[in-house]
Amino acid sequence: MATYPNGLRGRLVRPHEEPPSGRHLLGRVAFLDHHRPPAVRDGVADLGVHLARDESAPVTEVWETDAPPTSGMYQDLVYAHDGEYLFCAGQIPEGGSYREPVREAYDAAFDLISELGYPHVIRIWHFINDINRANADGMEIYRDFCLGRAEAVDRRLGPASEMPAATGIGSLGGGISWYLLASRSGRVRHLENPLQVPAPSYPHRYGPRPPKFARATSLSPPGLDGAGDIFVAGTASILGHETVHEGDVAKQCDVTLANMAKVLSRENLLAHGIDDGRTLKDLRLVKVYLRREEDLEAVRSACAEAFSDTAEIVYFTVDICRSDLLVEIEGIAPRPPA
C-alpha cells in the first residue's frame, strides 16, 4: 500500500476486499480475463482491462482518498474527483487505425481536465491490444497510437510540451484501455534518465512520431522541496534509444532495474533540482509485464531481490511496445512520512 500527498493512496486488492475505514474510492481498474467498458459502477469510476489470461487470480488497482469524490461520465470517459485529485479512464474500441480515435480521446481528456480544474497530469497508463501488429495501413499499432497521441498533445499543449510518466503496454483484447491521475494544486516535475535518450527525442526509426512521456514524474505538495512521490514510467532494457540484450531476459531485467534505480537516485534527482533520493527498495505498487510466460520465474526472482518484501507486485504476460523487449517494469516510490 502506498500513501501520497493530501491523502491519495494506490493499492492492489483481491476480490471482495474493502477500503480501510474512512477511505473513499476515487477510481478502480480491474485486470480481468475480458475488457469492461468505463462506467460508474456502485458509485465508483471503474474500468476493466483485459490483462489476465484466466479467472484464477483477478486483481484490482484502486485509488483511494480521504474526501468523498464526485463521479460521472464525460463523452465516453468515466471520471471522479475529490477537490484535489482527478481519476479519468477511457476505452477505444478495436479498429483498423487508432490515430484519429486516440487523438479524439486525448482531446476529450484535455477538455475534462480543463473544465474540472486539474491541470497537473501526474501519470497515464495505456493498454493496447495487438500492440506489435500492423494496423489496416501496415503501420505497427503502437506507432499508430503514438502518432495520434503526439498530434493531440501538439494541438492542445504545444509541440514543446512535457508529458508525464506513462506506460504503453500490450493487452489481450478490448482495443485501447487507458487511465490517468491529475492534481489540482500539487507540484509536478517530470524526470529523465541520463542513461536513456528522452522518449520524445527518439529518431524516426521508431515511427513517424516518437512516444511522448517522461521516465518518471514527481508529485509534491506545495512548498515541499523534496521529490514527494515518484511515479516511475514503464521501464525496459533500453540504453540511449536502443534495445540491449535482445533475447536474454535475465540481462534485460538487470538493465531495466538499473534504469529504474538511476531515475530514483539522489544524483539524478539533484540534477533535476530536487534534494532527495530513493532506491528500488522504496518502490510500491509494482507492475511487471512479461512477453513470455516461461520467463516468469527468472523475472520474479530478480524482482524479489531488487524490491522490498512489503512491495505489492503483480505480473502480467502481454506484448511490449518493442518486439525485441522481453520485460517492462513500473512502480511508485512514495514520499517517506514526515
C-alpha positions as YAML, in Angstrom:
chain: A
units: angstrom
residues:
- id: 1
  name: MET
  ca: [0.00, 0.00, 0.00]
- id: 2
  name: ALA
  ca: [1.34, 3.45, -0.91]
- id: 3
  name: THR
  ca: [0.14, 6.74, 0.58]
- id: 4
  name: TYR
  ca: [0.52, 10.00, -1.32]
- id: 5
  name: PRO
  ca: [0.29, 13.74, -0.53]
- id: 6
  name: ASN
  ca: [-3.10, 15.06, 0.58]
- id: 7
  name: GLY
  ca: [-4.45, 11.57, 1.15]
- id: 8
  name: LEU
  ca: [-4.23, 9.84, -2.26]
- id: 9
  name: ARG
  ca: [-3.43, 6.15, -1.96]
- id: 10
  name: GLY
  ca: [-2.98, 3.42, -4.55]
- id: 11
  name: ARG
  ca: [-3.08, -0.29, -3.75]
- id: 12
  name: LEU
  ca: [-3.71, -3.69, -5.30]
- id: 13
  name: VAL
  ca: [-6.64, -5.67, -3.92]
- id: 14
  name: ARG
  ca: [-8.13, -9.07, -4.47]
- id: 15
  name: PRO
  ca: [-11.88, -9.69, -4.98]
- id: 16
  name: HIS
  ca: [-14.20, -8.56, -2.18]
- id: 17
  name: GLU
  ca: [-11.55, -6.58, -0.26]
- id: 18
  name: GLU
  ca: [-12.95, -3.35, 1.11]
- id: 19
  name: PRO
  ca: [-11.18, 0.01, 1.50]
- id: 20
  name: PRO
  ca: [-9.91, 0.80, 5.01]
- id: 21
  name: SER
  ca: [-12.31, 2.57, 7.31]
- id: 22
  name: GLY
  ca: [-12.63, 6.24, 6.48]
- id: 23
  name: ARG
  ca: [-11.28, 5.90, 2.94]
- id: 24
  name: HIS
  ca: [-13.20, 6.61, -0.29]
- id: 25
  name: LEU
  ca: [-12.70, 5.03, -3.71]
- id: 26
  name: LEU
  ca: [-11.63, 7.57, -6.33]
- id: 27
  name: GLY
  ca: [-11.11, 5.06, -9.14]
- id: 28
  name: ARG
  ca: [-10.92, 1.34, -9.79]
- id: 29
  name: VAL
  ca: [-9.09, -0.56, -12.56]
- id: 30
  name: ALA
  ca: [-9.80, -4.28, -12.66]
- id: 31
  name: PHE
  ca: [-7.33, -6.51, -14.52]
- id: 32
  name: LEU
  ca: [-9.60, -9.22, -15.93]
- id: 33
  name: ASP
  ca: [-9.84, -12.03, -18.47]
- id: 34
  name: HIS
  ca: [-12.04, -9.73, -20.58]
- id: 35
  name: HIS
  ca: [-12.42, -5.99, -21.09]
- id: 36
  name: ARG
  ca: [-15.05, -3.95, -19.23]
- id: 37
  name: PRO
  ca: [-16.01, -0.52, -20.60]
- id: 38
  name: PRO
  ca: [-15.54, 2.57, -18.44]
- id: 39
  name: ALA
  ca: [-18.58, 3.34, -16.30]
- id: 40
  name: VAL
  ca: [-19.67, 4.46, -12.87]
- id: 41
  name: ARG
  ca: [-20.33, 1.18, -11.03]
- id: 42
  name: ASP
  ca: [-21.68, 1.23, -7.49]
- id: 43
  name: GLY
  ca: [-20.78, 4.90, -7.38]
- id: 44
  name: VAL
  ca: [-17.14, 4.32, -8.36]
- id: 45
  name: ALA
  ca: [-15.35, 5.30, -11.59]
- id: 46
  name: ASP
  ca: [-14.46, 1.88, -12.99]
- id: 47
  name: LEU
  ca: [-12.52, 0.37, -15.90]
- id: 48
  name: GLY
  ca: [-11.82, -3.27, -16.76]
- id: 49
  name: VAL
  ca: [-8.61, -4.11, -18.67]
- id: 50
  name: HIS
  ca: [-8.05, -7.46, -20.38]
- id: 51
  name: LEU
  ca: [-4.67, -8.49, -18.92]
- id: 52
  name: ALA
  ca: [-5.46, -11.77, -17.15]
- id: 53
  name: ARG
  ca: [-5.37, -15.00, -19.15]
- id: 54
  name: ASP
  ca: [-7.93, -16.78, -16.96]
- id: 55
  name: GLU
  ca: [-10.20, -16.18, -13.97]
- id: 56
  name: SER
  ca: [-7.85, -17.72, -11.41]
- id: 57
  name: ALA
  ca: [-6.24, -14.61, -9.94]
- id: 58
  name: PRO
  ca: [-8.04, -11.36, -10.75]
- id: 59
  name: VAL
  ca: [-6.53, -8.26, -9.17]
- id: 60
  name: THR
  ca: [-7.77, -4.69, -9.00]
- id: 61
  name: GLU
  ca: [-5.83, -1.45, -8.66]
- id: 62
  name: VAL
  ca: [-7.75, 1.05, -6.55]
- id: 63
  name: TRP
  ca: [-7.11, 4.71, -5.86]
- id: 64
  name: GLU
  ca: [-8.46, 5.98, -2.56]
- id: 65
  name: THR
  ca: [-8.73, 9.40, -0.95]
- id: 66
  name: ASP
  ca: [-9.81, 10.89, 2.37]
- id: 67
  name: ALA
  ca: [-12.55, 13.02, 0.80]
- id: 68
  name: PRO
  ca: [-15.70, 11.61, -0.83]
- id: 69
  name: PRO
  ca: [-15.37, 12.03, -4.62]
- id: 70
  name: THR
  ca: [-17.87, 13.10, -7.24]
- id: 71
  name: SER
  ca: [-18.08, 10.73, -10.21]
- id: 72
  name: GLY
  ca: [-19.65, 10.91, -13.64]
- id: 73
  name: MET
  ca: [-19.32, 10.38, -17.38]
- id: 74
  name: TYR
  ca: [-17.99, 12.90, -19.91]
- id: 75
  name: GLN
  ca: [-18.40, 11.87, -23.54]
- id: 76
  name: ASP
  ca: [-17.02, 8.29, -23.44]
- id: 77
  name: LEU
  ca: [-14.85, 8.86, -20.35]
- id: 78
  name: VAL
  ca: [-15.55, 7.95, -16.74]
- id: 79
  name: TYR
  ca: [-14.12, 10.22, -14.05]
- id: 80
  name: ALA
  ca: [-14.09, 11.00, -10.35]
- id: 81
  name: HIS
  ca: [-12.58, 13.89, -8.42]
- id: 82
  name: ASP
  ca: [-12.36, 14.95, -4.80]
- id: 83
  name: GLY
  ca: [-11.22, 18.57, -4.95]
- id: 84
  name: GLU
  ca: [-7.51, 17.71, -5.14]
- id: 85
  name: TYR
  ca: [-7.22, 14.63, -7.36]
- id: 86
  name: LEU
  ca: [-8.85, 13.51, -10.59]
- id: 87
  name: PHE
  ca: [-9.11, 9.94, -11.91]
- id: 88
  name: CYS
  ca: [-10.15, 9.58, -15.54]
- id: 89
  name: ALA
  ca: [-10.43, 6.46, -17.73]
- id: 90
  name: GLY
  ca: [-11.47, 5.57, -21.25]
- id: 91
  name: GLN
  ca: [-11.54, 2.79, -23.80]
- id: 92
  name: ILE
  ca: [-11.07, 3.00, -27.56]
- id: 93
  name: PRO
  ca: [-12.78, 0.13, -29.44]
- id: 94
  name: GLU
  ca: [-10.78, -2.13, -31.73]
- id: 95
  name: GLY
  ca: [-10.43, -0.73, -35.22]
- id: 96
  name: GLY
  ca: [-8.33, -0.62, -38.36]
- id: 97
  name: SER
  ca: [-6.50, 2.54, -37.29]
- id: 98
  name: TYR
  ca: [-6.12, 4.27, -33.93]
- id: 99
  name: ARG
  ca: [-4.63, 7.62, -34.92]
- id: 100
  name: GLU
  ca: [-7.88, 9.58, -35.03]
- id: 101
  name: PRO
  ca: [-9.68, 7.89, -32.09]
- id: 102
  name: VAL
  ca: [-6.60, 8.33, -29.88]
- id: 103
  name: ARG
  ca: [-6.48, 12.00, -30.81]
- id: 104
  name: GLU
  ca: [-10.19, 12.35, -30.00]
- id: 105
  name: ALA
  ca: [-9.80, 10.55, -26.66]
- id: 106
  name: TYR
  ca: [-6.92, 12.81, -25.63]
- id: 107
  name: ASP
  ca: [-8.90, 15.87, -26.72]
- id: 108
  name: ALA
  ca: [-11.81, 14.78, -24.52]
- id: 109
  name: ALA
  ca: [-9.48, 14.19, -21.58]
- id: 110
  name: PHE
  ca: [-7.87, 17.63, -22.01]
- id: 111
  name: ASP
  ca: [-11.33, 19.20, -22.15]
- id: 112
  name: LEU
  ca: [-12.36, 17.43, -18.94]
- id: 113
  name: ILE
  ca: [-9.13, 18.33, -17.14]
- id: 114
  name: SER
  ca: [-9.63, 21.98, -18.10]
- id: 115
  name: GLU
  ca: [-13.31, 22.08, -17.21]
- id: 116
  name: LEU
  ca: [-12.84, 20.50, -13.77]
- id: 117
  name: GLY
  ca: [-9.62, 22.37, -12.97]
- id: 118
  name: TYR
  ca: [-6.97, 19.65, -12.52]
- id: 119
  name: PRO
  ca: [-4.12, 21.00, -14.70]
- id: 120
  name: HIS
  ca: [-1.26, 18.84, -13.40]
- id: 121
  name: VAL
  ca: [-1.30, 15.42, -15.06]
- id: 122
  name: ILE
  ca: [0.70, 13.02, -12.89]
- id: 123
  name: ARG
  ca: [0.60, 9.65, -14.60]
- id: 124
  name: ILE
  ca: [-1.02, 7.90, -17.60]
- id: 125
  name: TRP
  ca: [-1.40, 4.18, -18.34]
- id: 126
  name: HIS
  ca: [-2.27, 2.74, -21.80]
- id: 127
  name: PHE
  ca: [-3.07, -0.93, -22.54]
- id: 128
  name: ILE
  ca: [-3.01, -1.61, -26.27]
- id: 129
  name: ASN
  ca: [-4.32, -4.80, -27.85]
- id: 130
  name: ASP
  ca: [-2.08, -6.28, -30.60]
- id: 131
  name: ILE
  ca: [0.48, -3.56, -29.85]
- id: 132
  name: ASN
  ca: [3.15, -5.05, -32.17]
- id: 133
  name: ARG
  ca: [0.86, -5.98, -35.06]
- id: 134
  name: ALA
  ca: [0.19, -3.88, -38.16]
- id: 135
  name: ASN
  ca: [-2.92, -1.73, -38.49]
- id: 136
  name: ALA
  ca: [-5.06, -1.58, -41.64]
- id: 137
  name: ASP
  ca: [-2.48, 0.68, -43.28]
- id: 138
  name: GLY
  ca: [0.51, -1.52, -42.45]
- id: 139
  name: MET
  ca: [1.81, 0.64, -39.58]
- id: 140
  name: GLU
  ca: [2.60, -1.00, -36.25]
- id: 141
  name: ILE
  ca: [-0.28, -0.33, -33.85]
- id: 142
  name: TYR
  ca: [1.99, 1.16, -31.18]
- id: 143
  name: ARG
  ca: [3.38, 3.65, -33.72]
- id: 144
  name: ASP
  ca: [-0.17, 4.38, -34.89]
- id: 145
  name: PHE
  ca: [-1.11, 5.10, -31.25]
- id: 146
  name: CYS
  ca: [1.96, 7.33, -30.72]
- id: 147
  name: LEU
  ca: [1.07, 9.33, -33.82]
- id: 148
  name: GLY
  ca: [-2.44, 10.12, -32.58]
- id: 149
  name: ARG
  ca: [-1.20, 10.96, -29.09]
- id: 150
  name: ALA
  ca: [1.53, 13.30, -30.38]
- id: 151
  name: GLU
  ca: [-0.89, 15.16, -32.64]
- id: 152
  name: ALA
  ca: [-3.33, 15.69, -29.76]
- id: 153
  name: VAL
  ca: [-0.59, 16.87, -27.42]
- id: 154
  name: ASP
  ca: [0.85, 19.23, -30.04]
- id: 155
  name: ARG
  ca: [-2.56, 20.73, -30.75]
- id: 156
  name: ARG
  ca: [-3.62, 21.16, -27.15]
- id: 157
  name: LEU
  ca: [-0.38, 21.73, -25.25]
- id: 158
  name: GLY
  ca: [2.13, 22.77, -27.93]
- id: 159
  name: PRO
  ca: [4.97, 20.81, -29.60]
- id: 160
  name: ALA
  ca: [7.48, 21.63, -26.82]
- id: 161
  name: SER
  ca: [5.17, 20.49, -24.03]
- id: 162
  name: GLU
  ca: [6.20, 17.97, -21.42]
- id: 163
  name: MET
  ca: [4.18, 14.85, -20.74]
- id: 164
  name: PRO
  ca: [4.16, 12.86, -17.50]
- id: 165
  name: ALA
  ca: [5.38, 9.36, -16.76]
- id: 166
  name: ALA
  ca: [3.42, 6.84, -18.78]
- id: 167
  name: THR
  ca: [3.07, 3.18, -19.65]
- id: 168
  name: GLY
  ca: [2.25, 1.92, -23.13]
- id: 169
  name: ILE
  ca: [1.96, -1.86, -22.94]
- id: 170
  name: GLY
  ca: [0.10, -4.68, -24.65]
- id: 171
  name: SER
  ca: [-3.22, -6.14, -23.61]
- id: 172
  name: LEU
  ca: [-5.15, -9.28, -24.53]
- id: 173
  name: GLY
  ca: [-8.20, -7.58, -26.07]
- id: 174
  name: GLY
  ca: [-10.51, -4.61, -25.97]
- id: 175
  name: GLY
  ca: [-8.78, -2.12, -28.23]
- id: 176
  name: ILE
  ca: [-7.01, 0.54, -26.13]
- id: 177
  name: SER
  ca: [-7.85, 0.95, -22.44]
- id: 178
  name: TRP
  ca: [-6.30, 3.85, -20.55]
- id: 179
  name: TYR
  ca: [-6.49, 5.87, -17.36]
- id: 180
  name: LEU
  ca: [-4.79, 8.85, -15.74]
- id: 181
  name: LEU
  ca: [-4.33, 10.72, -12.48]
- id: 182
  name: ALA
  ca: [-4.17, 14.52, -12.23]
- id: 183
  name: SER
  ca: [-3.79, 17.03, -9.41]
- id: 184
  name: ARG
  ca: [-5.27, 20.46, -8.78]
- id: 185
  name: SER
  ca: [-2.51, 22.07, -6.70]
- id: 186
  name: GLY
  ca: [0.38, 19.64, -6.29]
- id: 187
  name: ARG
  ca: [3.80, 20.44, -7.75]
- id: 188
  name: VAL
  ca: [4.54, 18.13, -10.68]
- id: 189
  name: ARG
  ca: [8.07, 17.69, -12.08]
- id: 190
  name: HIS
  ca: [8.96, 15.32, -14.91]
- id: 191
  name: LEU
  ca: [12.23, 13.38, -14.70]
- id: 192
  name: GLU
  ca: [14.53, 11.86, -17.29]
- id: 193
  name: ASN
  ca: [17.24, 9.19, -17.12]
- id: 194
  name: PRO
  ca: [20.79, 10.18, -18.18]
- id: 195
  name: LEU
  ca: [21.31, 6.61, -19.42]
- id: 196
  name: GLN
  ca: [18.48, 6.98, -21.95]
- id: 197
  name: VAL
  ca: [17.55, 9.40, -24.71]
- id: 198
  name: PRO
  ca: [14.30, 11.17, -23.71]
- id: 199
  name: ALA
  ca: [11.49, 9.34, -25.48]
- id: 200
  name: PRO
  ca: [10.22, 12.46, -27.32]
- id: 201
  name: SER
  ca: [13.71, 12.75, -28.90]
- id: 202
  name: TYR
  ca: [13.82, 9.21, -30.34]
- id: 203
  name: PRO
  ca: [14.92, 9.09, -34.00]
- id: 204
  name: HIS
  ca: [12.42, 8.42, -36.79]
- id: 205
  name: ARG
  ca: [13.38, 4.74, -37.00]
- id: 206
  name: TYR
  ca: [10.88, 4.20, -34.15]
- id: 207
  name: GLY
  ca: [7.95, 5.71, -36.00]
- id: 208
  name: PRO
  ca: [6.63, 8.91, -37.62]
- id: 209
  name: ARG
  ca: [6.18, 10.49, -34.18]
- id: 210
  name: PRO
  ca: [8.10, 9.42, -31.08]
- id: 211
  name: PRO
  ca: [6.44, 8.42, -27.81]
- id: 212
  name: LYS
  ca: [5.62, 11.37, -25.55]
- id: 213
  name: PHE
  ca: [6.29, 10.52, -21.91]
- id: 214
  name: ALA
  ca: [8.80, 11.17, -19.13]
- id: 215
  name: ARG
  ca: [10.83, 8.46, -17.40]
- id: 216
  name: ALA
  ca: [9.24, 9.44, -14.07]
- id: 217
  name: THR
  ca: [7.06, 12.14, -12.54]
- id: 218
  name: SER
  ca: [7.45, 13.61, -9.06]
- id: 219
  name: LEU
  ca: [4.36, 14.88, -7.25]
- id: 220
  name: SER
  ca: [4.97, 17.13, -4.24]
- id: 221
  name: PRO
  ca: [2.60, 19.10, -2.03]
- id: 222
  name: PRO
  ca: [3.02, 22.87, -2.39]
- id: 223
  name: GLY
  ca: [6.09, 24.13, -0.53]
- id: 224
  name: LEU
  ca: [7.90, 20.77, -0.37]
- id: 225
  name: ASP
  ca: [11.45, 20.89, -1.76]
- id: 226
  name: GLY
  ca: [11.87, 17.13, -1.94]
- id: 227
  name: ALA
  ca: [10.57, 14.83, -4.63]
- id: 228
  name: GLY
  ca: [7.33, 13.89, -2.96]
- id: 229
  name: ASP
  ca: [6.00, 10.74, -4.62]
- id: 230
  name: ILE
  ca: [7.86, 9.44, -7.66]
- id: 231
  name: PHE
  ca: [5.82, 7.64, -10.32]
- id: 232
  name: VAL
  ca: [8.29, 5.63, -12.42]
- id: 233
  name: ALA
  ca: [7.17, 5.06, -16.01]
- id: 234
  name: GLY
  ca: [7.15, 1.70, -17.72]
- id: 235
  name: THR
  ca: [10.88, 0.93, -17.98]
- id: 236
  name: ALA
  ca: [12.72, -1.57, -20.16]
- id: 237
  name: SER
  ca: [16.14, -2.68, -21.39]
- id: 238
  name: ILE
  ca: [16.93, 0.44, -23.40]
- id: 239
  name: LEU
  ca: [20.21, 2.36, -23.29]
- id: 240
  name: GLY
  ca: [20.40, 5.55, -25.29]
- id: 241
  name: HIS
  ca: [17.47, 4.78, -27.58]
- id: 242
  name: GLU
  ca: [18.39, 1.19, -28.46]
- id: 243
  name: THR
  ca: [17.22, -2.13, -27.06]
- id: 244
  name: VAL
  ca: [20.07, -4.08, -25.46]
- id: 245
  name: HIS
  ca: [20.46, -7.82, -24.75]
- id: 246
  name: GLU
  ca: [17.89, -8.98, -27.29]
- id: 247
  name: GLY
  ca: [16.66, -12.48, -26.42]
- id: 248
  name: ASP
  ca: [18.23, -12.58, -22.92]
- id: 249
  name: VAL
  ca: [15.55, -11.95, -20.32]
- id: 250
  name: ALA
  ca: [17.92, -12.04, -17.33]
- id: 251
  name: LYS
  ca: [20.18, -9.34, -18.77]
- id: 252
  name: GLN
  ca: [17.20, -7.30, -19.95]
- id: 253
  name: CYS
  ca: [15.77, -7.47, -16.44]
- id: 254
  name: ASP
  ca: [19.10, -6.30, -14.99]
- id: 255
  name: VAL
  ca: [19.22, -3.28, -17.32]
- id: 256
  name: THR
  ca: [15.58, -2.46, -16.61]
- id: 257
  name: LEU
  ca: [16.16, -2.44, -12.86]
- id: 258
  name: ALA
  ca: [19.36, -0.42, -13.27]
- id: 259
  name: ASN
  ca: [17.46, 2.19, -15.31]
- id: 260
  name: MET
  ca: [14.80, 2.46, -12.61]
- id: 261
  name: ALA
  ca: [17.46, 2.79, -9.91]
- id: 262
  name: LYS
  ca: [19.19, 5.55, -11.89]
- id: 263
  name: VAL
  ca: [15.99, 7.57, -12.24]
- id: 264
  name: LEU
  ca: [15.37, 7.34, -8.48]
- id: 265
  name: SER
  ca: [18.97, 8.03, -7.45]
- id: 266
  name: ARG
  ca: [19.97, 11.09, -5.45]
- id: 267
  name: GLU
  ca: [22.41, 12.03, -8.22]
- id: 268
  name: ASN
  ca: [19.63, 12.12, -10.80]
- id: 269
  name: LEU
  ca: [17.12, 13.91, -8.58]
- id: 270
  name: LEU
  ca: [19.70, 16.58, -7.72]
- id: 271
  name: ALA
  ca: [20.29, 17.06, -11.45]
- id: 272
  name: HIS
  ca: [16.57, 17.87, -11.71]
- id: 273
  name: GLY
  ca: [16.81, 20.36, -8.85]
- id: 274
  name: ILE
  ca: [15.32, 18.02, -6.24]
- id: 275
  name: ASP
  ca: [17.12, 17.49, -2.93]
- id: 276
  name: ASP
  ca: [16.12, 13.86, -2.46]
- id: 277
  name: GLY
  ca: [16.98, 10.29, -3.40]
- id: 278
  name: ARG
  ca: [15.33, 6.85, -3.43]
- id: 279
  name: THR
  ca: [16.24, 3.24, -4.17]
- id: 280
  name: LEU
  ca: [14.41, 0.28, -5.66]
- id: 281
  name: LYS
  ca: [13.53, -0.80, -2.11]
- id: 282
  name: ASP
  ca: [11.29, 2.29, -1.86]
- id: 283
  name: LEU
  ca: [9.06, 1.22, -4.76]
- id: 284
  name: ARG
  ca: [5.49, 0.10, -4.11]
- id: 285
  name: LEU
  ca: [2.62, -0.90, -6.40]
- id: 286
  name: VAL
  ca: [4.94, -2.53, -8.91]
- id: 287
  name: LYS
  ca: [3.58, -3.94, -12.15]
- id: 288
  name: VAL
  ca: [5.78, -6.29, -14.17]
- id: 289
  name: TYR
  ca: [4.98, -7.11, -17.81]
- id: 290
  name: LEU
  ca: [6.48, -10.21, -19.45]
- id: 291
  name: ARG
  ca: [6.37, -11.14, -23.12]
- id: 292
  name: ARG
  ca: [6.95, -14.88, -22.46]
- id: 293
  name: GLU
  ca: [5.30, -16.96, -19.76]
- id: 294
  name: GLU
  ca: [8.40, -19.15, -19.46]
- id: 295
  name: ASP
  ca: [10.41, -16.15, -18.19]
- id: 296
  name: LEU
  ca: [8.20, -15.63, -15.13]
- id: 297
  name: GLU
  ca: [10.33, -17.43, -12.55]
- id: 298
  name: ALA
  ca: [13.57, -15.74, -13.63]
- id: 299
  name: VAL
  ca: [11.99, -12.29, -13.55]
- id: 300
  name: ARG
  ca: [10.17, -12.98, -10.30]
- id: 301
  name: SER
  ca: [13.47, -13.97, -8.68]
- id: 302
  name: ALA
  ca: [15.19, -10.78, -9.87]
- id: 303
  name: CYS
  ca: [12.31, -8.65, -8.62]
- id: 304
  name: ALA
  ca: [12.23, -10.38, -5.25]
- id: 305
  name: GLU
  ca: [15.88, -9.48, -4.78]
- id: 306
  name: ALA
  ca: [15.52, -5.91, -6.04]
- id: 307
  name: PHE
  ca: [12.32, -4.80, -4.32]
- id: 308
  name: SER
  ca: [11.22, -4.66, -0.69]
- id: 309
  name: ASP
  ca: [9.37, -7.57, 0.90]
- id: 310
  name: THR
  ca: [6.49, -5.16, 1.52]
- id: 311
  name: ALA
  ca: [6.15, -4.05, -2.11]
- id: 312
  name: GLU
  ca: [2.92, -5.02, -3.85]
- id: 313
  name: ILE
  ca: [3.97, -6.74, -7.09]
- id: 314
  name: VAL
  ca: [1.78, -8.15, -9.84]
- id: 315
  name: TYR
  ca: [2.89, -9.92, -13.05]
- id: 316
  name: PHE
  ca: [1.16, -9.94, -16.45]
- id: 317
  name: THR
  ca: [2.10, -11.81, -19.64]
- id: 318
  name: VAL
  ca: [1.49, -9.41, -22.52]
- id: 319
  name: ASP
  ca: [3.31, -7.96, -25.52]
- id: 320
  name: ILE
  ca: [5.62, -4.98, -25.00]
- id: 321
  name: CYS
  ca: [5.96, -1.81, -27.10]
- id: 322
  name: ARG
  ca: [9.01, -3.11, -28.98]
- id: 323
  name: SER
  ca: [9.04, -6.65, -30.33]
- id: 324
  name: ASP
  ca: [12.63, -7.17, -29.08]
- id: 325
  name: LEU
  ca: [11.78, -6.29, -25.46]
- id: 326
  name: LEU
  ca: [11.00, -9.15, -23.08]
- id: 327
  name: VAL
  ca: [10.20, -7.32, -19.83]
- id: 328
  name: GLU
  ca: [8.93, -3.94, -18.67]
- id: 329
  name: ILE
  ca: [8.52, -2.74, -15.07]
- id: 330
  name: GLU
  ca: [6.87, 0.26, -13.41]
- id: 331
  name: GLY
  ca: [6.34, 1.35, -9.81]
- id: 332
  name: ILE
  ca: [5.74, 4.19, -7.36]
- id: 333
  name: ALA
  ca: [8.11, 5.40, -4.64]
- id: 334
  name: PRO
  ca: [6.00, 7.27, -2.06]
- id: 335
  name: ARG
  ca: [7.35, 10.20, -0.10]
- id: 336
  name: PRO
  ca: [8.64, 9.00, 3.27]
- id: 337
  name: PRO
  ca: [6.44, 10.03, 6.21]
- id: 338
  name: ALA
  ca: [7.41, 13.38, 7.73]
...
